Structures are given as C-alpha cells and as structure tokens.
Amino acid sequence: MSEDVRRLAAGGRIDRDQALDFVFDGRALRGFAGDTLASALLANGVDVVGRSFKYGRPRGIVGHGAEEPNAIVEVGTGASCVPNLRATQVELYDGLEARSTGSSVFQRAVGAFGRLLPAGFYYKTFMSSPRAWMAWERLLRHAAGFGRAPDAADPDTYDRMNHHCDVLVVGAGPAGLSAALEAAGWGARVLLADEQSEFGGSLLAETRTLGGDGAAAWLDATLAELDASANVELLPRSTVSGYYDHNFLTIVERRSDHLGPVAVAGTRERLHRVRAEQVVLATGAIERPLVFANNDLPGVMLASSVSTYVNRYAVAPGKSLLLFTTNDHGYRTALDWHRIGREVVAIVDARENPAGGWVAAAKDSGIEVIARHAITEAVGRSRVSGAAIAPLQRNALVGASRRLACDLVACSGGWNPTLHLGSQTGVKPRWSKSAAAFLPGDLGEGTLCAGAVAGTPTLRGCLEQGALAGATAASRAGFGSGRTTRAAPEVDEPSEAPTGSLFLVPHPKRVSRAPRQFVDFQLDVTAADIELAAREGYESVEHVKRYTALGFGTDQGKLGNVNGVAILADVLGKDIAEVGTTMYRPSYTPATFGAIAARDVGGFFDAERHTPMHDWHTDHGAEWEDVGRWKRPWYYPQSGETMQQAVNRECLAARDGVAIVDASTLGKIDIQGADAAEFLDRVYTTGFRKLGIGRCRYGLMLHEDGTIFDDGVTARLAESRYLMHTTTGNAEVVFAWLERWHQTEWPDLKVYFTSVTDHWATAALVGPKSRTVLAKVCTDIDLSGEAFPFMVVREGRVAGVPARVFRISFSGELSFEVNVPAQHGRSVWDALIDAGAEFDIMPYGTETMHVLRAEKGFIIVGQDTDGSMTPADMGMDWAVRRNKPFGFLGDRSLDLADHVREDRPQLVGLASGDGKTVLPEGGQLVDDPERPPPVPFAGHVTSSYYSARLSRPIALGMVKGGAKRMGETVYCPLADGRVLKASIVDSVFYDPKEERQRV
Amino acid sequence: MVKYASISETRCAGSNPGRMERYSLLSLVRHARRYHENWQRAWRDPAPKKAYDIVIVGGGGHGLATAYYLAKVHGVTDVAVVEKGWLGGGNTGRNTTIVRSNYLRDESSHLYEFSLKLWEGLSQELNFNVMFSPRGVLYLGHNLHDMREIERRVNANRLNGIDAELLSTADVQKLVPLMSCSPNARYPVLGASLQRRGGIARHDAVAWGFARAADAQGVDILQRTEVTGVRCDNGAVAGVETSRGFIGARKVACVTAGNSGVLAAMAGLKLPIESRPLQALVSEPLKPCLDVVVQSSGVHCYVSQADKGDLVIGAGTDSYNGYGQRGSFSVIEHTLQAICELFPAFSRVRMNRHWGGIVDICPDACPIIGETPVRGLYFNCGWGTGGFKATPGSGYVFAETLAYERPHPLAAPFSLDRFATGALVDEHGAAGVAH
Amino acid sequence: MSEPGGVVCRECLDRAFVNVRADAGDPRLRHAVAQVAGVDLPHEPGTWNHADRSRAYWLGPDEWLLVVEGDDGLEVEGRLRDALDGRFSVADVTGAQVQLELSGHDVGKVLQKSSPYDFHPRNFPPGRCAQTVFAKATALVAAREDGAFDIVFRRSFADYLMQWLADAAAEYGYRLAGWNEP
Amino acid sequence: MFRIRCPYCRELRSEEEFSYAGEAHIPRPEDPSSLSDAEWGEYLHTRTNPRGPHREMWVHTAGCRRYFNVLRDTLSYEILAVYLVGEMPPEREEAR
Ligand SMILES: Cc1cc2nc3c(=O)[nH]c(=O)nc-3n(C[C@H](O)[C@H](O)[C@H](O)COP(=O)(O)OP(=O)(O)OC[C@H]3O[C@@H](n4cnc5c(N)ncnc54)[C@H](O)[C@@H]3O)c2cc1C
Ligand SMILES: NC(=O)c1ccc[n+]([C@@H]2O[C@H](COP(=O)([O-])OP(=O)(O)OC[C@H]3O[C@@H](n4cnc5c(N)ncnc54)[C@H](O)[C@@H]3O)[C@@H](O)[C@H]2O)c1
Ligand SMILES: Cc1cc2nc3c(=O)[nH]c(=O)nc-3n(C[C@H](O)[C@H](O)[C@H](O)COP(=O)(O)O)c2cc1C
Ligand SMILES: [Zn+2]
C-alpha cells in the first residue's frame, strides 16, 4: 500500500460496499457509509478545512467529535442549509454538500497585521468618533461569523417528547453501557442516550479485547441485550444538551440529517425532555491538546483522534507521525500508527521517566521514545512538515532545540473529563492534582459519574464503575440492592503511570514574542493573549474569557479552557484550583432552535380559541381580531366595502334595526354558596347583597393598589347563586383571583366558583327590533319592557333550547343577550339569524361593538384604562360603594395621596375640532401646540371612531384634570406635522338619558 | 517559562490616578512594536482603605458609572466601589445590551433619553470603545391593541423629543427581510415602532470603560470584596462589613441590582422589589443577517445580531423569585418558538449557550433612585429587565444625588416614597418585554 | 413507520357533564351523587370511578366532574341540586367540554408528546386521572381498563387540540373514528 | 425546572403545571382604613425577597387549582417544604 494513500485497505467500521459521493468547497469527493465528513475529508487528503477567525490562518481537523474547533462547515443549501456543523459530527451521505466557513479575504489581509490585533484591540481603537465606529463595525461584522443563516423558512419539522425514567444514562461508552445493563437488570426504567451515530463510545475505536473477544463483539452482545429489554429506551444520535434543576434534562435527537436531504416523513430533530430520578453521567473524557508555537498547523491533531481515524474509520491522516505526550495513554496512538505500517518518527514525552506497559510496548516495537523533551514549535506552511523539540526539565527549557521531520503531530496533554453536564447544574468542578484534571464536583444524591468522566483511566475500571453506578442509581430509584449482578469483562491492559502536567510548552522566546501558541483554536486565542489580559488587570478567569474570547466559541472551549486556566494560574502565580473554571452552561453542543421550539410554531405557536359560531363567521367573510387567544369577528365586509363602510352599516343596523354579535368569549363564572353575596361585595366596588334575584349589576374589580383591572355585569340567579361576566382577555385571571382570595384569605366564606365561559354560547341581539326578532323564537318569556326590564335575566327556551336571556347592553340599545349551552350555540345562532332575516339583521364584530359603546362613553378596560387608572379617573365613582361593612379590594388605595390629586388624567369625551377628522387612537394631547419638545403631557386619545349614527367623529381620552376642563381645547400633534384640535366634552355622546336601552 | 513578576507587582500601581494612558490606533501600533509587553493595567487592585467618603456597593455598570461621575463631575474621589465578584459579573455582563429611550411616561423617557445622549459620546468620554451601535430598535405590534399602544408611545416619544417612527408591515419587511410578515401568521406583524438612535453596545466594555476611567480619577475598585453587613449608628450609616473587613463610609450607595433586597435586609429595610431570573441565549456566530434590533412583547422575544455574528436573544423572566442566575427551560422553549415563528429561517440555527441573570423588579417596572429611611444609605436599583441602557444616565443622576444629598431632578420621580403615596410611574407597557 | 391506526381518536357525544363542588367530608354528598348519577364519588386524589352510564372524576379536594351518558346536563344539575339542598355548587358544564377516547398501540407516545405528566402505566394505571398541561392547553386525562385514555378538554380549544393530536400522531398512523365505529 | 409535590393531588408535578402566587404570609390588614399611607404601601409592595429559603404561595393551575404554601430555596431551587394555606412551615426551617 502506498504511503500516501490515506484510506487504509482494511479495518474500521466503514462499509466499503457503500461508496458515497459528496462535495466539499466545490470539490467532488468520495467516502463510505460509516464515515463522518471529517474522516472522509481526511481520507481524501483535505488538510485545510477552513481559515481562522481572526488571523485567517489555515486550519485542519484536530479532533474527531464534539470537541472539534476548526472544521466548522456549512452543510446543505438554501432553506435547508445548516450553518455551523462540525465536520466530525456530520455523518456522510450520498450527495452531501459542504462548505468551509472560514474567514473572508478581508480577514486574511488583516491577518497580516496580526500583531496589531492583540486580545481586546477593538476596545482601544475605532473610536475617533461615533461615525467612524459605525464604519469599522460594518467591516468587523462582515469579517466575523462562520456560516450563513438559511435564507428561507425551514422546510423540516421538529417535535418534542416528555420522558420519566428511573435512570438516565448519558453516554454509551463502556461505562454507560455497563450502567444501563445493571440498572435495566433490576427493572428500572432506563433511558440511554449517546450523541454519536453508533453506541459504543471509545469502544468503537478500541483495539483491545474484552472478556477475550474483540471490543466489537462485546458491544454487539451488550446492545442486543439492551435492545431486547422492555424497560430500556435507546436514543442514538441524541445529545444531552442541558442539565437543569431537579434532574430535568434535555436531549436533542437528530433523526434525519444523516439520511441526507431526501424528503423524509416525520421529524428532523426531536427534543426529549427528561425527568430522571437518577442520572448516570458516563460522558467520557476529551483529550487535552498541548500548547506550543504554531500548534494550529494542519496536521497537528489529538492523539486519540488519530487513533480513532485509524481504528474506526480506516483513515491514516498522514505518513510520518510524531507523537507528543505527557501520559502513557498517548503511546497507544504511536502503536496504532506502527501497526498500520506507517512511520513513527518518535514519541516525545515531556515526563522525566516514562515507564509503564504502553511505554514498554512502544519501545518493544522499536519506536524511539524521547523523554524529557517537548515540541516547542511546529513547522510548516499549510501543513506541518516538522517540529522543533527541546529538552525540558520541570517544564522549563534546558537545552538547544533540534528539528524532526514529520507530517503529522499527535498530541496528548492528558484528559479532560467531559464534566460539562454535571457542571451545568452549578456545581463547580474541582481540580485534582494527581489526575492533572478537573473532576466533577459533588453532584449530590441524584447524579452519579462513571468512567473517564470521573477520572477513571482504565477500561476495566470504567466497566466496573459503570456497572456499580447503574446498580446504585437503580437502587436509589427504588430498584434492587445496589449491588452489581455481573462481573465486568476482563480487559488486557497494562498499568499506566501518572500524567504529567504541561499546559504551555515554553519557547526559547518569551510568550509575547514567540510564534503564536494557540489555546483556543476557534477564536484564535493565544497564550500571549491570556498573559496580556492578566497584565492589563483582567485577572478573573471570567474576565479573561470575556477579554480574550477564550471558550466563547461554538466548542465552548472543550479543548482550550483547561490549558487557558492553567496558563492564567501560572501567570498570576496562583493554583489552578484557585483560578477555577468559567461557568458551564447549556448547550453541551449547540442545539437547533427548531428542535427546542418543536411543533409549537405556525398554527401551534399558540392555541387558538374558537366560539361555537366560529364556522359561521368564517362562512360569512368575517375579518378577525385576536383578543387574548380568541378569534373574534372584527367586522363582516360585504363585497366591495371598506372597513369603515362595513362598520357604518353594522352600527346603523344596531341603532336603527337589529344586529347580532357573538359575545361567547366573555368570561363567565358561576358563583354559588351561602356567602356568595358577601364575597362579591369584597371583590367588586359595587354592592351585591341587596341585588334582587334575577337582577344584574355592573361592577369594577380593582387591584389592591386601587387600579381597575376588570369590569363586568354580574347577575343574581338564585338566593345564593350568581353569574359573573368578565372581560374576554381576563377571564382566567379573574377566575384565579377569586379563588385566590377565597382560598388564602377568606376560606371561611361558603362559596364556590366554576368557570362556565366555554359552557355558554352568547348571541347578543341589539337594536330597536331585537325584541320582535327574539319573540319569534322565544315564546316562554314575556319580553315586554314591563315584564322583563333592563338589567334583568330570565330563563326560558330560545329556538327550543334552554336559555338564559339577559337584558344588558354594551351598546346603549335595547338588547337581549341570549345564552345557551355551547353545544347548541350554532343552531340557536342560525335560528336568530333566520328570525331576523326579515328585518335585515346584521352580524357585527368587535369594531362596531367598540363604536357603539364609545358613543355611550362605556369604557373598555385595557383600552381606555392602562393599568394605572382608578375608578375616579374614569369618572366612575358612581360604581363605587365606599361604605360597605368590609370594604372591597383596593378600597384603601383610593385615598392615597397621589390618587386624590385633582390633576390626574381623567376620562373625557373629545370632539374633533373640524368635525371631520377622526383623532388617532394613541394620539397625545398637549395644551400648547407651538411648544418645542419636550412638551408636557396633557393627555391622550384612548378610543376614537367615526360615528355613523352621529355623522361625526367621536373620541374618548384621558386628560389631566379633564373633568374640570369641559369645553376647553386641546391639541393633538401628529407625526406628519399636522396638529388636530379637539374640545373636551362629556364622554357620553349618544342618548345621555339612557332611554334607548331601557325601552 | 518566562514570567513577568510585574503582573502581580503592578497590581496597586498601574495607572496612576489622573494618568490614564490614552487608547488609540497610535498607541496600539506603539505597543505592538514592543510585543504588547508594556500595556498598563486598566485599573489598580488596591487594598481597601479604612474609610471612604462614599462606598458604592456593586461593581456593575451602574455602580462604576456612579463612581466615575462622582469623581469626574463632582470632584468626589474618596470613593470605593466594592464588588463581591468580578467587575460586570452581574447583569451588566449578562444582558442583551439593548439601548433605547422610547419609554411611555414623561418621567422615564426623560431619564432614558438623557442616558441615550450620554451613550452617543460614551466611547470618546471614556476613551474606551464600548461599541455603541445605534442600528435601530424595532418594536413589533401583533394585534390592534398592540398597535394602539405603539402609536401612543410613538406620539409620546416625539413630543418628548425622542426619535420615533411608526412603521407599516411592508416597512418592517424591508428592514428585516428574514422576518415572516405573513398576514396569516398566528401573531401577524401589523406594524412596528422604530427608534433609529437605539441599538446595542458591548456590555463588558461598559463596565471596563467606566472602571478604568473611574480608577484614573482616583476611585478605589475593590473586587472580590463582598459586603456582608451594613453598619448603622443612630439611624445613620457608618460603613459596611465586608469579606475583607469593615470599611467606614459617610455614605453608602447600594447599586446591587438583583441583590438589592439582600443589601436592604442588612440595613433592616425591605424594598418593593422582587428578584427574578431573566434569561438570554446566543446562537452560533453567523454572517450578518439581521441589521436592527427586533423586539416583540406579543410573541415575547427580542433579538439582535452581535458584532461577532451570534444572534443574541432575550427570553422572559421566570414568574417566581430566584437568585440562581439560571431560569426555567420552558422559558427558553417559549422564546425559541417565538424566534422560529418570527424568523422561520432561524429554525436551523443552533443555540450555543443560554444563561440567566437576576433582575430586580419593582411593581411599576421603574427604578428606585435615592435615599432611604437610614441616613446616608442610598439605593439605586429596580432597573429590572431594562437597566443596561440606563447605565450612564443612572450613574450621572445618582452621582449628583449622592454628592448634593438631594435628588437630581431626573431622579426625583423615582424616589422610594412613591410606594406610599401611590405616585407610581407605570411602565409595564414600555418595559413589557424584557430588554 | 408503524401500521396505520397506531392511534385512534373517537369523540364521545351525547354526554352530560356536571361540575360538582362541595365539602368532601359531607356524607350527604356521596349519597346524593350515587342517587342521581349512580356512581360513587372518588375521594382518592387523581382517581375516577365509573358505573354503567356514568363516571366521576376527581378534580380537586372539593371538586368533581360527573359525566352521564345519554342525559341532559341541565337536568342532572337540577336533580343534584334538589338532592343536595343548596349547600353545594353544581353547574352544568356540558357545553364547555369535549371528551375524546384515544386508543391504539402508540397512544402513549402521543401523550408523551403532549404533556409533561407521566402516563406510563406504572405511574398511571387504569382508574387514575389527572388534570395537566396538554399542548398549550390543559386537559383531564383518565386511564381506562382497556388501555385507552379518556381526554376531556374545553370546547374552545377543540379545533386546536384536534389538529394537535392529528399532527402528533401522524407518524404512527392516525385515524379519527366516528362515534359509533368500532 | 423544579417539581412540586402538590399537597392536594399528592403527586410530584412539573413546574409547568403551577403558577407562582407571591410571597406567603402577608395577610390582608384587618382594617385597611386604620393604616397610614406608608403602612398600606408596605403591605402592597414591600417584600422580603430573601436569598435562601422563601415562603411563597403557588397554585396548581393546570391541575387542581388549589393554592398552597411552599418553602423554597431561591438559590438552590430546592423545595424544602410544602404546606397548606393557614399553616406555618415545618419547625426546622423556621430556625434559621
Ligand atoms: C438576561 C438579561 C437581559 C437584559 N437585557 C437588557 C437589555 O437588553 N437592555 C437593557 O437596558 N437592560 C437589560 N437587562 C437589564 C440590565 O442588565 C440591568 O438592569 C443592568 O445591567 C443593571 O446594572 P447594575 O450595574 O445595576 O447591576 P449589576 O451589573 O448586576 O451589578 C450589581 C453588582 O453588585 C454586586 N453585588 C451584589 N451583592 C453584593 C454584595 N453583597 N457585595 C458586593 N457586591 C455585590 C454584584 O456582584 C454585581 O456585580 C437585562 C438583564 C438580564 C439579566
Ligand atoms: N484518564 C482517563 O480518563 C482516560 C484517558 C484515556 C482513555 N480512557 C478510556 O476511555 C474510555 C472511557 O470510557 P467511558 O465509557 O467513560 O467514555 P467513552 O468516551 O467511551 O464514552 C462516552 C460517550 O458519551 C458520549 N457523550 C458525551 N457527552 C454526551 C452528551 N452530552 N450527550 C450524549 N452523549 C454524550 C460520547 O459520544 C461517548 O460515546 C475507557 O476505555 C478508558 O480506558 C480514559
Ligand atoms: C451580548 C452577549 C453575547 C454573548 N455571546 C456569547 C458567545 O458568542 N459565546 C458564548 O459562549 N457566550 C456568549 N455570551 C454568554 C456568556 O458566555 C455568559 O454566558 C454570560 O455572560 C453569563 O455569564 P455566565 O454564563 O458566566 O454566568 C454572551 C453574552 C452576552 C451578554
Ligand atoms: Zn394539585
């Protein structure tokens, strides 16, 4: 086999029978099923996968999984493009199209001035003037950012699923698999999630035997057993992205991306929301790179990644390997390389006296081990071609350097446990000197860590610890004894010596002058940047993060953070433990917005509530208004009509003939109990004790601070039964409010509430002819004014259905509000429409409703009030009884110093100065239109319409001290420069004696 | 390795009061020639003195700005800023950085507009680029009620001399091509208000810029110094107990945002404030795709694109109290539903990180600035979900309030006693969506 | 994809729904309900009882939902009122409710997609009921002996929830069955 | 994202089912008219807002709709106790 063929002839888990064609940066390439984009790129000899963010340096693939900082690619096109995927996590499929997201030409040019761009350079310049900054900013913005956002709506769907399990196992490596087996064996409900396409974790690249067989055999048997367990659910391609309070975790499952852009039925990604009694974290560890000069050259990789490419993907990403390690484990990469027959230039080990099984094995294989040395600098242009090594003692250079040629440098600076999830809960990792790593902190009763994440170095140890964690978790969740039931398979592995601590390889030049020693590849953060930050006083690790952007990238510093912390500690002369890590947060790896939004977009973004007559409105061409979650008809345009024309027609019908409106959305609360009257007295400004049975009364509901928050008419249906109406938007708030006061303050009052909003369909017949119309379909109620006066409710049958008819009015006209159980709503509505046909009955919507009520000066809570108005502000003292024995909620606040000020904004009517122009709602009123800003506020227009009945505009507004300013003029300056005049008038425009509604 | 002893040694020296090295392109070039080895500390790390004239508790933007203006405008330099953690580690360092002044009521719009004017020259004033980017802030309306409120606010703003425009759906679409403006949406975009002078800024830089400038004026900035008690004698403040010992003070000014209730309790006071988690999240960095700030309280989200390319997205507050600097995941879910609903193309974008801050919420969604029943003890808090934009203005008026022991006129409406008189300045509408 | 009919949804028509609120400790209550509706009021939280034609669901410590097949809500309300002598709260809510029966092999998955509640049979065996969050609405869900679930929600949410269910169940095969269909 | 054991449903239920209803143990003054503006203002607006155990009211909105009290640590979000309206939190938590 030729040395420069990257794809090995045999081995690996790829399927050589399934070749897959793909395109990278316009180049047509080929890989196999089982490849990731990264392994396929390496197999094709693609070394440079992007340019660095700040300096525009060429970058290659460093890792093989979630940690990859460089190979950030854009996959797909147009609407189904995904901007920032890691090539190491993209499964290859036929027809895949990917592009590198590296820097722009501009950046490469800027890169040449790299020395001018130390950490935080932008804080120090570009500020000669605000304008100059805006120009610079544009340049910076275009230079920054990786992929492009898709340019059209996402064609895919997503959804979510809730889970409750006894044991959630995160990570399906040897530790996680063992844990799942044990927990499942005890009968616990187990969920096992792993972010990779296949379960197995590090076993997928394992060359040792388990229990005498190859790792793959053990893996297959284990998976078969788990798969067969009814109480186990397996989630591959599922990243546990967040760990929240009370063992709530989120998992993002990728369901279709690996299949390519074929139209797949179902969902692209699914969010699993998990409540776990116990969580076993078996997330493994990520190898730590070594920081030396030019360590970002393509061809400098993690040792474990080199091994993974060789063993799992059958790819050899180079010819001659130089291994740089601080631990025994790294030696395995040299052995792997040796096994496939490629050249191992040498093993450079920074430790004093490497010993141990792997070291011996390497030496036995004839590999040169250069101890007490370090790579101080990598050499090469767009790929590493060699490295300078120099002798090292106690992490200081002690001699001259020499050069070794190689085209691949594998680094192993030790292992960083993947403790992200546990740390997201707020528990800080703790530094372990002996393990030379941060280990998970004390995570409490609900969480266990097993395997490499807990710092366990051996495979056997991981298997055992996993099993024990599984059994313990099961027993804590109530299953089994906590003992393991099966022995872990035997593993043939030598013992390992401790890992050396080397976080920044010294260079003959000082850090500030040496070639760049990269700590965070993605954001081009160097050791010199960290040093500079500290020098300038940004000493807290969180400051360093924010000043240099260390760990700010899409990899969240999975490779760089620990080295960065250690370098900072060294610069500050502190312990690593004292410096600590930055805060860990979700997501573990970036989580798709769509998956988190799940199906709750489009029609499911919010529930839409419909009345029983909804379809009728649709059929009759209603335009809709959204009120809370309800759809309400706004107006019903007839052919060719403008909105104003339709509303005029509807208004006139209501005033002169008959009209009908669907009022089903009003909140309705059935209140029963001996103390119902007393209760109502306490929550409403008005009194309800003396209200006769069958009678109705209007009330205002106040917050304790005296502001109006709801209003409505309440009817007494029986001695101890009332029906309360609330505004549409507030129905649920009021219902909860009543329960709250009853349950928490006045439990002694005998009263019960039942929401009946949805039970009643309400059709309000309005207009002088409403009585005649209703009489046609209601014969068992005497509808005459004497027998059935205003503010009275009667029961009877309407169109054959049992009904409650209220003589209440929100229009000031004769009006009958017909309430029937909702299942009959549509039929009764139809009957009323039929009965009214001969009188040209007009359906009307909310707009007409608003005009009619405004003509009468009736307020709408939330439109004329804004949460800061008291009853007196609205001129509604008439609805307030101050001398009730108990008082009422909000009563006391009406006397507060500020609430009795005479110059508070008060409700008034506003007559348009020219008699023609409708004042804009939201228009601001001023006393002196000539005054330049800031102009003192005099008031604002709250409701404003053209009144067809009065043939002129009418408006309501709040004007400071308005009650005493009748007849005065105020001005309404508009954005277009016009100034409208208005005079302050009484707020009742129509039928001030209230005769029409009482006929 | 080569080590610079100087890093720990310069801690207390560094920039001498009054001798702040000016940042500029020129200085950058000069330092580049010396491998950036000679940059001064941005601020000293002094040992606490026994006593100060004024101790400011809280090294967020507001506290540092207060210190800066006290020294710069009023010549009061015997001041310490006491911060329990690292500068800007509170809400200053975790907010979505929206700056605007289009509030509804006169009282608040005057204050925020004053602040916006300071923003406009802040980088130059501090000689620190805070990257204030007045790219415009859109506020969307989704139903008739929203549109009425928007129109009211636009009109009110214009009369207060604040730039404000009312935009149609088509205008919005032009400004934000990726937004879904379909009339059939569950929450259709019916229009919007636009304040062009509004925008975003680099939050950390605000804290650092004020710190550096205050330090240069002689203010002592004491990080990793937690106030654990407020000492009072005969109803007047005497100083603060800290994790580094007692520090005497004639006046103590608490600017501790989410922790204000805790500070108040130390002085035996209770405030009309509840501390709630407010969350935010960022996407992975993208090439420029959103050039204005978009806010919507109807679907409840707000989003801008930071200069680095990440979408910075604000979520809602949790409905309950919390000090954990984290919030409920369901809030994140709801926010991303809103984002995907408004920007269906962002559905494939991914969330890199999400976090929370603790916001101090007043019943009227307005701040509290001024004295307390304890003589010499002042509070500046209650900025809740929207105080970043107020940072320079708040510091300015609070400094004057402290220096002259009477409220700055712009601060006067925000005194603590409004909760007794009922003179609340209700800004729930304008502050409705956290920002 | 699983066989069609993985989830079957059937709307239950012709039922009277009456909300009952009363002091659970009052012995007359149980008696009156048994007399009028022929069903024993459940006192154990989160449970429901059924008799021939009627069911009674626990909603809260002093609140139940009575469902009587083939009856008129107002009449049931009236009969209960008479039997309870006015010391209780009874309200016909027939118009307010929609009841569905969800069955089929994958019904559990659809519930998992819709609610954070744990409907696993270990936690929610037949005889249990729970009011909980359901999509962006709320619902009362009850587990039946035959492995199906009864779901009750408010009428104004019906259009939304029916669409939701159809969408959530689509991947398993969803069928909307007529009331009388098997 | 905590879970609360509803004392009425007697089950651990998800946060999404509940609504926060403010600090507990702030009884409405017997006779509001006898209070000064300042005292009334205090009842209306001032809250203890502690960093640590907090006595608060919750309502099981999507469930049984009952209000009840919870002692919750506002820092760790641990639910230390659930108790009924009208009761005081269990002793051990009182001593702090
Ligand atoms: C997610 C989020 C998004 C936001 N978005 C916006 C926005 O877009 N626009 C906007 O205008 N506003 C926004 N805000 C609000 C804004 O962040 C704050 O109002 C503002 O930053 C408050 O600044 P501050 O200096 O008062 O408080 P902080 O920055 O919180 O500073 C208070 C400081 O006090 C310190 N401290 C506390 N207790 C002690 C003690 N005992 N001893 C010593 N020090 C102590 C803290 O450590 C902290 O550093 C947002 C807030 C959040 C959380
Ligand atoms: N010192 C050490 O810690 C050390 C060093 C080198 C090698 N090892 C070896 O590594 C192996 C460790 O086995 P192990 O089982 O602990 O780990 P592993 O690496 O085999 O498996 C961990 C699995 O968790 C998955 N994962 C990580 N985070 C995840 C997330 N958030 N969501 C979903 N999946 C996630 C990974 O994809 C991986 O498959 C052993 O063979 C051990 O000898 C240990
Ligand atoms: C405006 C803004 C932009 C941010 N952009 C990023 C980002 O690009 N990458 C990142 O990891 N974090 C980003 N963060 C979040 C911070 O990493 C951090 O989470 C936040 O400041 C809160 O601090 P904490 O998580 O340490 O508690 C950003 C924060 C803010 C306020
Ligand atoms: Zn409950």
mmCIF file of N, CA and C in Angstrom, chain B residues 138-173:
data_model
loop_
_atom_site.group_PDB
_atom_site.id
_atom_site.type_symbol
_atom_site.label_atom_id
_atom_site.label_comp_id
_atom_site.label_asym_id
_atom_site.label_seq_id
_atom_site.Cartn_x
_atom_site.Cartn_y
_atom_site.Cartn_z
ATOM 1 N N LEU B 138 -36.538 48.005 16.654
ATOM 2 C CA LEU B 138 -37.917 47.810 16.187
ATOM 3 C C LEU B 138 -38.731 47.185 17.304
ATOM 4 N N TYR B 139 -39.934 47.647 17.442
ATOM 5 C CA TYR B 139 -40.827 47.023 18.416
ATOM 6 C C TYR B 139 -42.115 46.658 17.686
ATOM 7 N N LEU B 140 -42.402 45.361 17.628
ATOM 8 C CA LEU B 140 -43.481 44.892 16.762
ATOM 9 C C LEU B 140 -44.847 44.909 17.443
ATOM 10 N N GLY B 141 -45.866 45.142 16.614
ATOM 11 C CA GLY B 141 -47.246 45.016 17.091
ATOM 12 C C GLY B 141 -47.916 43.866 16.370
ATOM 13 N N HIS B 142 -48.680 43.066 17.120
ATOM 14 C CA HIS B 142 -49.277 41.869 16.527
ATOM 15 C C HIS B 142 -50.795 41.878 16.550
ATOM 16 N N ASN B 143 -51.375 42.839 17.250
ATOM 17 C CA ASN B 143 -52.836 42.923 17.222
ATOM 18 C C ASN B 143 -53.223 44.389 17.363
ATOM 19 N N LEU B 144 -54.499 44.656 17.283
ATOM 20 C CA LEU B 144 -54.937 46.049 17.268
ATOM 21 C C LEU B 144 -54.551 46.748 18.558
ATOM 22 N N HIS B 145 -54.619 45.985 19.633
ATOM 23 C CA HIS B 145 -54.268 46.576 20.917
ATOM 24 C C HIS B 145 -52.796 46.993 20.938
ATOM 25 N N ASP B 146 -51.944 46.098 20.475
ATOM 26 C CA ASP B 146 -50.517 46.443 20.396
ATOM 27 C C ASP B 146 -50.322 47.712 19.576
ATOM 28 N N MET B 147 -51.013 47.774 18.452
ATOM 29 C CA MET B 147 -50.787 48.898 17.545
ATOM 30 C C MET B 147 -51.219 50.209 18.185
ATOM 31 N N ARG B 148 -52.316 50.157 18.940
ATOM 32 C CA ARG B 148 -52.743 51.358 19.661
ATOM 33 C C ARG B 148 -51.679 51.802 20.657
ATOM 34 N N GLU B 149 -51.147 50.821 21.371
ATOM 35 C CA GLU B 149 -50.134 51.155 22.378
ATOM 36 C C GLU B 149 -48.867 51.692 21.703
ATOM 37 N N ILE B 150 -48.537 51.107 20.579
ATOM 38 C CA ILE B 150 -47.343 51.551 19.865
ATOM 39 C C ILE B 150 -47.530 52.983 19.378
ATOM 40 N N GLU B 151 -48.692 53.240 18.839
ATOM 41 C CA GLU B 151 -48.946 54.587 18.340
ATOM 42 C C GLU B 151 -48.897 55.594 19.484
ATOM 43 N N ARG B 152 -49.458 55.193 20.604
ATOM 44 C CA ARG B 152 -49.434 56.082 21.759
ATOM 45 C C ARG B 152 -47.999 56.384 22.170
ATOM 46 N N ARG B 153 -47.185 55.361 22.160
ATOM 47 C CA ARG B 153 -45.804 55.545 22.619
ATOM 48 C C ARG B 153 -45.011 56.376 21.609
ATOM 49 N N VAL B 154 -45.215 56.108 20.346
ATOM 50 C CA VAL B 154 -44.506 56.887 19.318
ATOM 51 C C VAL B 154 -44.856 58.364 19.464
ATOM 52 N N ASN B 155 -46.137 58.653 19.622
ATOM 53 C CA ASN B 155 -46.552 60.046 19.766
ATOM 54 C C ASN B 155 -45.969 60.672 21.024
ATOM 55 N N ALA B 156 -46.029 59.917 22.095
ATOM 56 C CA ALA B 156 -45.499 60.441 23.353
ATOM 57 C C ALA B 156 -44.004 60.717 23.205
ATOM 58 N N ASN B 157 -43.305 59.802 22.571
ATOM 59 C CA ASN B 157 -41.862 59.974 22.404
ATOM 60 C C ASN B 157 -41.549 61.233 21.603
ATOM 61 N N ARG B 158 -42.267 61.412 20.518
ATOM 62 C CA ARG B 158 -41.964 62.560 19.656
ATOM 63 C C ARG B 158 -42.152 63.866 20.408
ATOM 64 N N LEU B 159 -43.194 63.907 21.226
ATOM 65 C CA LEU B 159 -43.418 65.133 21.992
ATOM 66 C C LEU B 159 -42.342 65.332 23.043
ATOM 67 N N ASN B 160 -41.676 64.241 23.401
ATOM 68 C CA ASN B 160 -40.579 64.378 24.357
ATOM 69 C C ASN B 160 -39.239 64.532 23.657
ATOM 70 N N GLY B 161 -39.291 64.743 22.359
ATOM 71 C CA GLY B 161 -38.048 64.972 21.638
ATOM 72 C C GLY B 161 -37.261 63.704 21.386
ATOM 73 N N ILE B 162 -37.932 62.567 21.455
ATOM 74 C CA ILE B 162 -37.262 61.286 21.240
ATOM 75 C C ILE B 162 -37.635 60.794 19.855
ATOM 76 N N ASP B 163 -36.640 60.393 19.090
ATOM 77 C CA ASP B 163 -36.956 59.979 17.728
ATOM 78 C C ASP B 163 -37.782 58.706 17.753
ATOM 79 N N ALA B 164 -38.846 58.707 16.986
ATOM 80 C CA ALA B 164 -39.739 57.554 16.958
ATOM 81 C C ALA B 164 -40.493 57.569 15.645
ATOM 82 N N GLU B 165 -40.589 56.388 15.049
ATOM 83 C CA GLU B 165 -41.335 56.286 13.794
ATOM 84 C C GLU B 165 -42.299 55.127 13.894
ATOM 85 N N LEU B 166 -43.397 55.263 13.181
ATOM 86 C CA LEU B 166 -44.365 54.193 13.094
ATOM 87 C C LEU B 166 -44.169 53.514 11.740
ATOM 88 N N LEU B 167 -43.998 52.218 11.756
ATOM 89 C CA LEU B 167 -43.715 51.505 10.515
ATOM 90 C C LEU B 167 -44.870 50.581 10.127
ATOM 91 N N SER B 168 -45.094 50.469 8.852
ATOM 92 C CA SER B 168 -46.087 49.525 8.357
ATOM 93 C C SER B 168 -45.437 48.154 8.243
ATOM 94 N N THR B 169 -46.269 47.172 7.998
ATOM 95 C CA THR B 169 -45.744 45.815 7.815
ATOM 96 C C THR B 169 -44.719 45.783 6.678
ATOM 97 N N ALA B 170 -45.036 46.481 5.614
ATOM 98 C CA ALA B 170 -44.112 46.467 4.467
ATOM 99 C C ALA B 170 -42.774 47.109 4.834
ATOM 100 N N ASP B 171 -42.838 48.196 5.583
ATOM 101 C CA ASP B 171 -41.589 48.832 6.029
ATOM 102 C C ASP B 171 -40.754 47.842 6.844
ATOM 103 N N VAL B 172 -41.442 47.128 7.704
ATOM 104 C CA VAL B 172 -40.742 46.181 8.573
ATOM 105 C C VAL B 172 -40.081 45.112 7.720
ATOM 106 N N GLN B 173 -40.824 44.599 6.771
ATOM 107 C CA GLN B 173 -40.305 43.542 5.913
ATOM 108 C C GLN B 173 -39.042 44.000 5.177
#
